[in-house]
Short mmCIF file of C-alpha atoms in Angstrom, two decimals:
data_model
loop_
_atom_site.label_atom_id
_atom_site.label_comp_id
_atom_site.label_asym_id
_atom_site.label_seq_id
_atom_site.Cartn_x
_atom_site.Cartn_y
_atom_site.Cartn_z
CA LEU A 4 -230.13 25.28 -89.25
CA LEU A 5 -232.74 24.88 -86.53
CA LEU A 6 -230.99 24.50 -83.19
CA ASP A 7 -233.97 24.69 -80.86
CA SER A 8 -232.39 23.71 -77.55
CA PRO A 9 -229.79 25.22 -75.21
CA LEU A 10 -228.15 21.79 -75.27
CA PHE A 11 -226.75 22.69 -78.67
CA GLY A 12 -224.82 25.35 -76.77
CA VAL A 13 -223.50 24.60 -73.29
CA GLY A 14 -224.61 20.98 -73.39
CA SER A 15 -222.61 19.93 -76.42
CA GLY A 16 -219.13 20.40 -75.00
CA GLY A 17 -216.26 21.13 -77.34
CA ILE A 18 -214.91 24.05 -75.28
CA LEU A 19 -211.54 23.73 -73.59
CA ARG A 20 -211.56 25.92 -70.49
CA VAL A 21 -208.40 27.15 -68.83
CA THR A 22 -208.74 28.46 -65.26
CA LEU A 23 -205.94 30.73 -64.04
CA CYS A 24 -205.32 31.60 -60.40
CA ALA A 25 -204.45 35.24 -59.68
CA ALA A 26 -202.51 36.56 -56.71
CA ASP A 27 -205.16 39.19 -55.94
CA LEU A 28 -207.98 41.17 -57.52
CA ASP A 29 -205.62 43.61 -59.25
CA GLU A 30 -203.82 40.76 -61.01
CA ALA A 31 -207.13 39.10 -61.88
CA ARG A 32 -208.35 42.32 -63.52
CA ILE A 33 -205.18 42.57 -65.58
CA LEU A 34 -205.51 38.98 -66.81
CA TYR A 35 -209.22 39.43 -67.52
CA ASP A 36 -208.62 42.51 -69.67
CA HIS A 37 -205.52 41.44 -71.58
CA LEU A 38 -206.58 37.87 -72.32
CA ALA A 39 -209.92 38.97 -73.79
CA PRO A 40 -208.41 40.36 -77.06
CA ILE A 41 -206.63 37.00 -77.58
CA SER A 42 -209.94 35.11 -77.70
CA ALA A 43 -210.58 35.59 -81.41
CA ILE A 44 -207.05 34.50 -82.25
CA MET A 45 -207.46 31.30 -80.26
CA ILE A 46 -210.92 30.59 -81.68
CA ALA A 47 -209.54 30.73 -85.23
CA LEU A 48 -206.44 28.72 -84.34
CA THR A 49 -208.37 25.92 -82.59
CA ALA A 50 -211.41 25.87 -84.90
CA GLY A 51 -212.87 22.38 -84.96
CA THR A 52 -216.61 22.50 -85.63
CA PRO A 53 -217.48 22.95 -89.31
CA ILE A 54 -220.30 20.39 -89.04
CA VAL A 55 -223.43 21.06 -86.97
CA ARG A 56 -226.43 18.76 -86.77
CA GLY A 57 -225.31 16.81 -89.81
CA TYR A 58 -224.64 19.78 -92.07
CA LEU A 59 -221.41 21.29 -93.33
CA THR A 60 -221.75 24.97 -92.42
CA ASP A 61 -220.10 28.15 -93.69
CA ARG A 62 -218.12 28.63 -90.46
CA ASP A 63 -215.40 26.68 -88.70
CA SER A 64 -215.98 27.53 -85.04
CA TYR A 65 -218.64 26.56 -82.53
CA TRP A 66 -218.65 29.94 -80.78
CA GLU A 67 -221.70 31.52 -82.43
CA VAL A 68 -223.69 28.28 -82.15
CA GLN A 69 -223.03 28.23 -78.42
CA CYS A 70 -223.99 31.89 -78.00
CA SER A 71 -227.14 31.68 -80.13
CA ALA A 72 -228.43 28.39 -78.68
CA THR A 73 -228.42 29.88 -75.17
CA ASP A 74 -229.87 33.25 -76.18
CA ASP A 75 -233.07 33.73 -74.14
CA ARG A 76 -233.58 37.45 -74.78
CA SER A 77 -237.15 38.57 -75.32
CA ALA A 78 -238.30 40.68 -78.27
CA GLN A 79 -238.04 43.77 -76.07
CA GLU A 80 -234.53 42.88 -74.93
CA ARG A 81 -233.48 42.29 -78.53
CA GLY A 82 -234.85 45.66 -79.59
CA PHE A 83 -237.56 44.18 -81.81
CA ALA A 84 -240.35 45.67 -79.68
CA PRO A 85 -240.70 48.77 -77.47
CA VAL A 86 -239.31 48.27 -73.97
CA THR A 87 -242.27 48.12 -71.57
CA THR A 88 -241.62 45.31 -69.11
CA ALA A 89 -237.95 44.46 -69.79
CA LYS A 90 -235.16 46.25 -67.92
CA GLY A 91 -233.60 47.44 -71.15
CA LYS A 92 -232.15 46.42 -74.49
CA LEU A 93 -229.51 43.70 -74.27
CA MET A 94 -226.96 43.80 -77.06
CA LYS A 95 -225.70 40.23 -76.65
CA SER A 96 -226.71 36.76 -75.54
CA GLY A 97 -225.86 35.73 -72.00
CA LEU A 98 -222.96 33.83 -73.53
CA GLY A 99 -220.71 35.98 -75.67
CA THR A 100 -217.75 38.34 -75.61
CA ILE A 101 -217.10 40.61 -72.66
CA GLU A 102 -219.09 43.81 -72.66
CA SER A 103 -216.44 46.00 -71.03
CA TYR A 104 -212.93 45.95 -69.67
CA LEU A 105 -212.46 46.18 -65.92
CA GLY A 106 -209.36 48.31 -66.02
CA PRO A 107 -206.67 48.13 -63.31
CA GLY A 108 -207.71 48.53 -59.67
CA PRO A 109 -207.89 52.00 -58.07
CA SER A 110 -204.60 51.39 -56.24
CA SER A 111 -202.77 50.12 -59.34
CA LYS A 112 -200.01 52.15 -60.96
CA ASP A 113 -200.90 50.68 -64.35
CA MET A 114 -202.00 53.54 -66.62
CA SER A 115 -202.60 51.54 -69.81
CA PHE A 116 -206.40 51.47 -69.50
CA ASN A 117 -208.43 54.15 -71.23
CA SER A 118 -212.19 54.35 -70.73
CA GLN A 119 -212.53 54.90 -74.50
CA TYR A 120 -211.68 51.21 -74.99
CA ASN A 121 -215.15 50.46 -73.58
CA ASP A 122 -216.80 51.86 -76.69
CA MET A 123 -219.86 49.59 -76.85
CA TYR A 124 -223.21 50.15 -75.16
CA TYR A 125 -224.42 47.61 -72.60
CA THR A 126 -227.18 47.48 -70.00
CA TYR A 127 -226.69 46.89 -66.28
CA GLU A 128 -228.79 47.05 -63.12
CA SER A 129 -228.27 50.64 -61.97
CA ALA A 130 -229.49 50.01 -58.41
CA ALA A 131 -226.98 47.19 -57.97
CA SER A 132 -224.20 49.32 -59.40
CA VAL A 133 -224.98 52.20 -57.03
CA ALA A 134 -225.15 49.85 -54.05
CA LEU A 135 -221.70 48.47 -54.88
CA MET A 136 -220.16 51.91 -55.39
CA ASN A 137 -221.63 53.05 -52.06
CA VAL A 138 -219.49 50.43 -50.30
CA GLY A 139 -216.31 51.44 -52.10
CA ILE A 140 -216.30 49.34 -55.30
CA ASP A 141 -215.04 51.27 -58.32
CA ARG A 142 -217.34 52.07 -61.23
CA GLU A 143 -215.97 49.55 -63.76
CA LEU A 144 -216.16 46.60 -61.39
CA SER A 145 -219.56 47.71 -60.03
CA GLN A 146 -221.07 47.84 -63.50
CA HIS A 147 -219.44 44.52 -64.39
CA VAL A 148 -221.22 42.82 -61.49
CA ALA A 149 -224.46 44.77 -61.97
CA ARG A 150 -224.84 43.52 -65.55
CA LEU A 151 -225.41 40.01 -64.16
CA PHE A 152 -228.71 41.08 -62.61
CA ILE A 153 -230.24 42.50 -65.77
CA ARG A 154 -231.04 39.05 -67.19
CA ASP A 155 -233.79 36.55 -66.33
CA LEU A 156 -231.85 33.32 -66.81
CA HIS A 157 -230.83 32.81 -63.18
CA PHE A 158 -231.01 29.36 -61.66
CA ALA A 159 -229.93 27.37 -58.62
CA THR A 160 -230.23 23.73 -57.66
CA ALA A 161 -232.78 22.58 -55.08
CA LYS A 162 -229.90 21.58 -52.83
CA MET A 163 -228.65 25.16 -52.77
CA LEU A 164 -232.08 26.58 -51.95
CA ARG A 165 -232.55 24.52 -48.80
CA ASP A 166 -232.03 26.11 -45.42
CA LYS A 167 -228.35 26.40 -44.56
CA ASP A 168 -228.96 24.36 -41.39
CA ASP A 169 -230.32 21.48 -43.48
CA ALA A 170 -227.86 18.58 -43.59
CA THR A 171 -228.27 18.34 -47.37
CA SER A 172 -227.62 22.03 -47.95
CA SER A 173 -224.51 23.02 -49.91
CA ARG A 174 -223.82 25.70 -47.23
CA SER A 175 -222.64 28.13 -49.86
CA ASN A 176 -223.37 31.33 -47.87
CA GLY A 177 -224.36 32.88 -51.18
CA GLN A 178 -221.10 32.24 -53.01
CA GLU A 179 -222.38 29.25 -54.97
CA HIS A 180 -225.51 31.24 -55.84
CA PHE A 181 -223.36 34.04 -57.20
CA LYS A 182 -221.38 31.53 -59.22
CA ARG A 183 -224.66 30.45 -60.84
CA PHE A 184 -225.27 34.06 -61.88
CA LEU A 185 -221.84 34.05 -63.47
CA GLY A 186 -222.60 30.72 -65.15
CA CYS A 187 -225.68 32.20 -66.81
CA ASN A 188 -223.58 35.06 -68.20
CA ARG A 189 -220.51 33.17 -69.37
CA GLN A 190 -218.24 35.20 -71.62
CA ASN A 191 -215.02 34.60 -73.51
CA VAL A 192 -213.17 35.48 -70.30
CA CYS A 193 -214.76 35.05 -66.86
CA LEU A 194 -213.81 36.52 -63.47
CA TYR A 195 -214.54 34.45 -60.37
CA PRO A 196 -214.22 35.83 -56.81
CA PRO A 197 -212.59 33.90 -53.97
CA ASN A 198 -214.61 31.07 -52.43
CA THR A 199 -214.22 30.56 -48.70
CA ARG A 200 -215.72 27.10 -48.95
CA THR A 201 -213.17 25.78 -51.44
CA ARG A 202 -210.45 28.23 -50.31
CA SER A 203 -209.79 29.29 -53.87
CA GLY A 204 -208.60 32.81 -54.61
CA TRP A 205 -209.43 35.12 -57.50
CA GLU A 206 -209.69 33.15 -60.73
CA VAL A 207 -209.87 34.06 -64.41
CA GLU A 208 -211.30 31.51 -66.82
CA PHE A 209 -210.38 31.55 -70.51
CA VAL A 210 -213.13 29.81 -72.47
CA SER A 211 -212.24 30.48 -76.11
CA LEU A 212 -210.40 27.28 -77.01
CA GLU A 213 -212.06 24.40 -78.84
CA VAL A 214 -211.13 20.87 -77.83
CA GLN A 215 -208.53 19.41 -80.18
CA LEU A 216 -208.18 15.90 -81.56
CA THR A 217 -205.21 14.80 -79.45
CA ASP A 218 -204.07 15.27 -75.87
CA GLU A 219 -200.82 16.75 -77.17
CA GLU A 220 -202.66 19.56 -78.97
CA ASN A 221 -204.86 20.31 -75.96
CA ALA A 222 -201.79 20.40 -73.70
CA ALA A 223 -199.99 22.73 -76.10
CA PHE A 224 -202.77 25.33 -76.14
CA ILE A 225 -203.28 25.13 -72.38
CA SER A 226 -199.55 25.62 -71.84
CA PHE A 227 -199.55 28.61 -74.18
CA ILE A 228 -202.40 30.35 -72.37
CA VAL A 229 -200.81 29.72 -68.97
CA LEU A 230 -197.42 30.98 -70.15
CA LEU A 231 -199.00 34.00 -71.83
CA SER A 232 -200.78 34.89 -68.59
CA ARG A 233 -197.44 34.86 -66.76
CA VAL A 234 -195.82 36.95 -69.51
CA ILE A 235 -198.64 39.52 -69.32
CA ILE A 236 -197.92 39.98 -65.61
CA SER A 237 -194.11 39.72 -65.72
CA TYR A 238 -193.53 41.88 -68.82
CA SER A 239 -196.50 44.21 -68.23
CA LEU A 240 -197.82 43.59 -71.73
CA ASN A 241 -200.52 45.90 -73.04
CA LEU A 242 -203.03 44.08 -75.28
CA TYR A 243 -205.91 46.57 -75.08
CA ILE A 244 -207.95 47.19 -78.21
CA PRO A 245 -211.43 48.78 -78.29
CA ILE A 246 -214.29 46.40 -77.51
CA SER A 247 -215.78 47.15 -80.95
CA MET A 248 -212.59 45.86 -82.62
CA MET A 249 -212.64 42.75 -80.44
CA ASN A 250 -216.24 42.07 -81.48
CA GLN A 251 -215.27 42.34 -85.15
CA ASN A 252 -212.37 39.98 -84.55
CA MET A 253 -214.72 37.38 -83.06
CA VAL A 254 -216.89 37.48 -86.20
CA ARG A 255 -213.87 37.08 -88.47
CA ALA A 256 -212.44 34.25 -86.36
CA GLN A 257 -215.39 31.98 -87.15
CA LYS A 258 -215.12 32.24 -90.92
CA VAL A 259 -213.94 29.32 -93.01
CA ASN A 260 -210.15 28.87 -92.73
CA ALA A 261 -209.87 32.06 -90.68
CA ALA A 262 -206.50 31.01 -89.29
CA LYS A 263 -204.97 31.53 -92.75
CA GLU A 264 -207.34 33.84 -94.61
CA GLN A 265 -208.41 36.49 -92.10
CA VAL A 266 -206.72 39.50 -90.55
CA PHE A 267 -207.47 40.73 -87.05
CA PHE A 268 -207.26 44.06 -85.27
CA PHE A 269 -204.32 43.95 -82.90
CA ARG A 270 -202.17 46.26 -80.88
CA ARG A 271 -198.91 46.98 -82.67
CA ASP A 272 -196.67 47.77 -79.67
CA LEU A 273 -197.39 45.48 -76.72
CA PHE A 274 -194.79 47.12 -74.48
CA SER A 275 -196.13 50.68 -74.46
CA GLY A 276 -198.93 52.30 -72.52
CA ARG A 277 -198.45 51.04 -68.96
CA ASP A 278 -196.83 54.39 -68.07
CA GLY A 279 -199.69 56.31 -69.67
CA LYS A 280 -197.77 57.09 -72.88
CA GLN A 281 -199.68 55.56 -75.77
CA SER A 282 -198.53 54.77 -79.28
CA GLY A 283 -199.52 57.05 -82.11
CA PRO A 284 -203.19 57.17 -83.14
CA GLY A 285 -204.59 55.52 -86.23
CA LEU A 286 -204.98 52.09 -87.79
CA ILE A 287 -203.28 50.24 -90.62
CA SER A 288 -206.12 48.54 -92.50
CA ARG A 289 -205.55 45.75 -95.02
CA GLY A 290 -208.01 45.10 -97.79
CA GLY A 291 -210.54 47.74 -96.75
CA GLU A 292 -211.63 49.55 -93.60
CA ASN A 293 -214.30 47.02 -92.64
CA SER A 294 -213.02 43.96 -94.43
CA GLY A 295 -211.25 41.08 -92.77
CA TRP A 296 -210.08 39.51 -96.03
CA ILE A 297 -206.41 39.67 -96.85
CA ASN A 298 -205.49 41.50 -100.04
CA THR A 299 -203.51 39.47 -102.54
CA HIS A 300 -200.49 41.67 -101.95
CA ALA A 301 -200.90 41.95 -98.18
CA GLY A 302 -197.55 40.26 -97.59
CA ASP A 303 -195.72 42.89 -99.65
CA TYR A 304 -195.88 45.59 -97.00
CA ASN A 305 -192.95 47.98 -97.25
CA ALA A 306 -192.32 50.45 -94.45
CA ASP A 307 -190.57 52.78 -96.93
CA ALA A 308 -193.41 52.78 -99.44
CA THR A 309 -195.49 55.90 -100.00
CA PRO A 310 -199.11 55.97 -98.70
CA SER A 311 -200.44 55.54 -102.25
CA GLU A 312 -198.15 52.54 -102.82
CA ARG A 313 -199.28 50.99 -99.53
CA GLU A 314 -202.93 51.51 -100.43
CA ALA A 315 -202.37 49.88 -103.82
CA ARG A 316 -200.95 46.86 -102.01
CA GLY A 317 -203.96 46.63 -99.69
CA HIS A 318 -202.48 48.60 -96.76
CA ARG A 319 -204.21 51.82 -95.79
CA HIS A 320 -203.23 54.01 -92.87
CA LEU A 321 -206.40 55.44 -91.35
CA GLY A 322 -206.31 58.42 -89.02
CA PRO A 323 -203.56 60.81 -87.91
CA GLY A 324 -200.01 59.90 -87.00
CA SER A 325 -197.32 57.83 -88.66
CA PRO A 326 -197.98 54.32 -90.04
CA ASP A 327 -194.83 53.18 -88.25
CA THR A 328 -196.07 54.23 -84.81
CA THR A 329 -199.80 53.67 -85.21
CA GLU A 330 -201.59 52.07 -82.27
CA TYR A 331 -203.54 49.33 -84.12
CA VAL A 332 -202.92 47.26 -87.22
CA GLU A 333 -204.78 44.47 -88.98
CA LEU A 334 -202.54 41.39 -88.83
CA THR A 335 -202.69 37.75 -89.82
CA ILE A 336 -202.52 35.17 -87.05
CA ASN A 337 -199.04 34.30 -88.29
CA GLU A 338 -197.93 37.90 -87.76
CA ILE A 339 -199.63 38.17 -84.36
CA LEU A 340 -198.01 35.02 -82.98
CA ASN A 341 -194.78 34.73 -84.96
CA GLY A 342 -194.08 38.43 -85.42
CA SER A 343 -193.88 40.88 -88.29
CA PRO A 344 -190.71 42.96 -88.75
CA THR A 345 -192.40 45.10 -91.38
CA HIS A 346 -195.14 46.11 -88.95
CA LYS A 347 -192.72 46.16 -85.98
CA VAL A 348 -194.75 43.49 -84.18
CA ALA A 349 -192.76 41.29 -81.79
CA GLY A 350 -195.00 38.20 -81.93
CA LEU A 351 -196.60 36.64 -78.87
CA LEU A 352 -194.80 33.31 -79.31
CA ASN A 353 -191.43 35.05 -79.49
CA ILE A 354 -192.20 36.93 -76.28
CA VAL A 355 -193.29 33.75 -74.53
CA LEU A 356 -190.15 31.93 -75.67
CA SER A 357 -187.97 34.74 -74.33
CA TYR A 358 -189.68 34.30 -70.96
CA LEU A 359 -189.11 30.54 -70.65
CA PRO A 360 -185.48 30.71 -69.40
CA LYS A 361 -186.58 33.03 -66.59
CA LEU A 362 -188.69 30.22 -65.11
CA GLY A 363 -185.61 28.20 -64.18
CA LEU A 364 -187.15 24.92 -65.32
CA GLU A 365 -185.27 21.68 -65.67
CA TYR A 366 -184.02 21.01 -69.19
CA GLN A 367 -186.56 18.28 -69.91
CA ALA A 368 -189.52 20.39 -68.78
CA GLU A 369 -188.45 23.46 -70.74
CA ASN A 370 -187.74 21.36 -73.82
CA GLU A 371 -191.25 19.87 -73.64
CA LEU A 372 -192.80 23.34 -73.48
CA ARG A 373 -190.75 24.46 -76.47
CA ARG A 374 -191.89 21.38 -78.37
CA GLN A 375 -195.52 22.23 -77.61
CA LEU A 376 -195.05 25.80 -78.78
CA VAL A 377 -193.65 24.53 -82.09
CA LEU A 378 -197.07 23.03 -82.84
CA ILE A 379 -198.73 26.41 -82.25
CA ARG A 380 -196.09 28.21 -84.31
CA ARG A 381 -196.64 25.85 -87.25
CA ARG A 382 -200.42 26.10 -86.94
CA ALA A 383 -200.18 29.90 -86.94
CA SER A 384 -197.85 29.94 -89.95
CA GLY A 385 -200.23 27.75 -91.97
CA LYS A 386 -197.88 24.78 -92.19
CA LEU A 387 -200.44 22.83 -90.15
CA CYS A 388 -204.17 23.16 -90.78
CA THR A 389 -206.91 23.39 -88.16
CA LEU A 390 -209.11 20.42 -87.31
CA ALA A 391 -212.04 22.22 -88.99
CA THR A 392 -210.09 22.55 -92.24
CA TRP A 393 -209.14 18.88 -92.16
CA MET A 394 -212.76 17.81 -91.55
CA ARG A 395 -214.08 20.09 -94.30
CA ASN A 396 -211.54 18.77 -96.79
CA PHE A 397 -212.34 15.17 -95.86
CA VAL A 398 -216.08 15.66 -96.38
CA GLU A 399 -215.70 17.54 -99.66
CA LYS A 400 -213.39 14.85 -101.08
CA HIS A 401 -215.51 11.91 -99.92
CA PRO A 402 -217.04 10.00 -102.87
CA ASP A 403 -220.47 9.89 -101.18
CA TYR A 404 -220.67 13.63 -100.55
CA ARG A 405 -223.07 15.35 -102.96
CA HIS A 406 -221.92 18.92 -102.30
CA ASP A 407 -225.27 19.83 -100.78
CA SER A 408 -223.95 20.48 -97.23
CA VAL A 409 -225.50 17.22 -96.00
CA VAL A 410 -223.01 15.03 -94.14
CA SER A 411 -224.56 11.58 -94.50
CA PRO A 412 -224.13 8.85 -91.84
CA GLU A 413 -221.72 7.06 -94.18
CA VAL A 414 -219.50 10.12 -94.61
CA ASN A 415 -219.72 10.87 -90.89
CA TYR A 416 -218.71 7.31 -89.96
CA ASP A 417 -215.73 7.28 -92.30
CA MET A 418 -214.57 10.66 -91.01
CA LEU A 419 -214.84 9.69 -87.34
CA ARG A 420 -213.12 6.38 -87.95
CA THR A 421 -210.24 8.12 -89.73
CA LEU A 422 -209.95 10.71 -86.95
CA ASN A 423 -209.82 7.94 -84.39
CA ASP A 424 -207.04 6.25 -86.35
CA ILE A 425 -205.13 9.53 -86.52
CA GLU A 426 -205.55 10.10 -82.78
CA GLU A 427 -204.23 6.60 -82.07
CA ARG A 428 -201.35 7.14 -84.53
CA ARG A 429 -202.43 4.34 -86.86
CA VAL A 430 -202.85 6.82 -89.72
CA ALA A 431 -200.45 9.68 -90.43
CA ALA A 432 -201.82 13.20 -90.93
CA PRO A 433 -198.80 15.46 -91.46
CA GLU A 434 -201.04 18.33 -92.59
CA LEU A 435 -202.79 18.30 -89.19
CA LEU A 436 -200.28 17.18 -86.54
CA ALA A 437 -196.66 18.10 -85.97
CA THR A 438 -194.30 15.16 -86.13
#
């Protein structure tokens, strides 16, 4: 498909952004790091864009379209030509997954971060990094900021460029300018510094949700992310996985029906590591070391089985250590959210539900949150399909569809009209919405 305009990326909408307020920089860094590995899970679970520019594509999510449509890297920056005038090779588009974790602040007692998690190369402006470290900023945060200045796509409105004494000036004192730099390098999780003009504190923005069909679905996923952020802080969860694993997860998350048919790298024990004591090394791989496809017998995992029996069933323990204490495991979204006793995985939804009573909410408010989480639980288990799956099935079953990927105006009209009827509850869709 030829998508020859950035408007196919940031201009097309479809992304549901959740902005979280942090108490301070240390808390913001924790949320930034531990929400990033959840991005792929949420992309697969909220997938809603199988059709792009009138064609039924071989992916369900809009993430790669957004990243590619806003990719302004030159041939040198892409590595297609020798670097002569560019500042270096850039591994990703300005919009994409995070390039490194920030780690806890220097004064934090959290020992879960390991520099080996930042296992992917990325380019940053060395002079900017040195300048920041010279005034006391730690290395991880300095390089995080310095990477913003390695790219050319920096912009500001005419109003912002006027003299600060001009009555029409935005009087940003540089903060709005810096926000524009961040806007040109938007990632799956974004960190925003305090703004004296708006009196906002440190903020973390989660931008890996796709807009759903109904307000109820959107509210459910927003509530889950907000609750998960509070659980991460209150329970000191440890969700770190290497950046390379997170990148692989993002690729898998965009595949057709990924919510049911893909497995994702995930941390097995979410409660270990904050004291510096990590789980055992190694990885339980399912269906091949580099494959995200679930083996037919993937659900037959037996903790008492021999290594050869596990491998025959599509489970292979890679690396040293015991399979029962290994640090990472490839899990389905159902296992990640709803838990897996065989893999000794608690399940994020179960952890969130255990946290709800601690909030001291009124019965009606807590009951509404539990009702919202039921939708996510059923979506994760496969009892409810994603919007992308519903749209794909509708197109493929439409009598006017010729199975050539072309979604004709007639098919498109019928689909949108049916979706509108579902949203307004005139047509039932039990496979899509919880009753």
